[in-house]
Coordinates of C-alpha atoms in Angstrom, one line a residue:
M1 CA 88.7 120.9 112.9
G2 CA 89.2 123.0 116.1
K3 CA 88.9 126.6 117.1
I4 CA 90.6 129.0 119.5
I5 CA 88.0 129.9 122.1
S6 CA 90.1 132.5 124.0
S7 CA 93.5 133.9 124.3
K8 CA 95.3 136.0 126.9
R9 CA 98.9 137.3 127.2
S10 CA 101.0 135.7 129.9
G11 CA 104.3 137.5 130.1
S12 CA 105.9 137.2 126.7
E13 CA 103.8 134.3 125.6
I14 CA 100.1 134.0 124.6
L15 CA 97.9 131.4 126.3
F16 CA 95.3 129.8 124.0
E17 CA 92.3 127.9 125.1
V18 CA 91.6 125.5 122.2
E19 CA 88.5 123.4 121.5
V20 CA 88.8 120.3 119.3
G21 CA 86.6 117.4 118.4
P22 CA 87.4 113.8 119.5
E23 CA 89.1 113.0 116.2
E24 CA 91.6 115.8 116.5
A25 CA 92.3 114.9 120.1
T26 CA 92.8 111.3 119.1
I27 CA 95.4 112.2 116.5
L28 CA 97.6 113.5 119.2
N29 CA 98.0 110.0 120.6
G30 CA 98.4 111.5 124.1
H31 CA 101.3 113.8 123.2
Y32 CA 100.5 117.3 124.6
D33 CA 104.0 118.8 124.3
D34 CA 105.5 120.2 121.1
V35 CA 102.1 120.9 119.6
H36 CA 102.0 123.4 116.6
L37 CA 98.8 125.4 115.8
F38 CA 98.2 126.0 112.1
T39 CA 95.3 127.1 109.8
E40 CA 94.8 126.1 106.2
R41 CA 93.9 129.8 105.5
V42 CA 97.6 130.9 105.5
A43 CA 98.8 128.1 103.2
N44 CA 99.4 130.8 100.5
I45 CA 102.3 129.3 98.6
D46 CA 101.3 127.3 95.5
A47 CA 102.8 123.9 95.2
N48 CA 102.3 121.0 92.8
I49 CA 102.2 117.2 92.8
S50 CA 104.1 115.3 90.3
S51 CA 103.4 111.8 89.0
R52 CA 105.8 109.2 87.6
G53 CA 105.9 105.6 86.7
K54 CA 103.4 103.2 85.0
N55 CA 99.9 104.7 85.2
S56 CA 101.3 107.6 87.2
A57 CA 101.4 105.2 90.2
T58 CA 104.0 107.2 92.1
K59 CA 103.2 110.7 93.4
Y60 CA 105.6 113.3 94.6
F61 CA 104.8 116.5 96.5
L62 CA 107.1 119.2 95.0
I63 CA 108.7 121.7 97.5
P64 CA 108.2 125.2 96.1
R65 CA 111.4 126.9 95.1
Q66 CA 111.1 129.6 97.9
L67 CA 111.0 127.0 100.6
R68 CA 113.9 124.9 99.5
K69 CA 116.7 127.0 101.0
N70 CA 118.9 125.2 103.6
L71 CA 117.1 121.9 103.2
D72 CA 119.1 118.7 103.4
Y73 CA 117.3 116.3 101.1
F74 CA 119.0 113.2 102.6
Q75 CA 117.4 113.5 106.0
P76 CA 114.6 111.2 107.4
V77 CA 111.2 112.7 106.9
G78 CA 108.1 112.1 109.1
C79 CA 104.6 112.4 107.5
Q80 CA 101.1 112.8 108.9
K81 CA 97.8 112.9 107.1
I82 CA 94.7 114.7 108.4
E83 CA 91.4 114.4 106.6
T84 CA 88.6 116.9 106.9
G85 CA 85.2 116.9 105.4
D86 CA 86.4 118.4 102.1
K87 CA 90.2 118.5 102.3
V88 CA 93.3 116.3 103.0
I89 CA 96.1 117.9 104.8
F90 CA 99.7 116.4 104.7
I91 CA 102.2 117.5 107.2
Y92 CA 105.8 116.6 106.5
V93 CA 108.5 117.0 109.3
V94 CA 112.2 117.4 108.4
D95 CA 114.6 117.9 111.3
K96 CA 117.4 120.5 110.7
D97 CA 120.0 118.4 112.5
G98 CA 119.0 115.2 110.8
K99 CA 118.0 113.5 114.1
R100 CA 114.4 112.6 113.7
V101 CA 112.7 112.1 117.1
T102 CA 110.5 109.0 117.2
T103 CA 108.5 107.5 120.0

């Protein structure tokens, strides 16, 4: 888990100086563009996990009703898992135009 050390306004944008541990830096795999900052403290929409199949072997993350607008459910989806000391964070990426960027 990282933290913002400082911030300053640069024209219409804000420049952040960020400190992260080696694990977080490794997760980036050398990609330093198109980086998004987020905090778990603003994950304020409740969601659920559904299970199906024999012994509930298949799990589904359910998209909350208020977040479903304008989603195309047939687009490719990227997923990333981040583990912290006491939580697991899943990040799903769905492109609006249906063209998932892979490297």
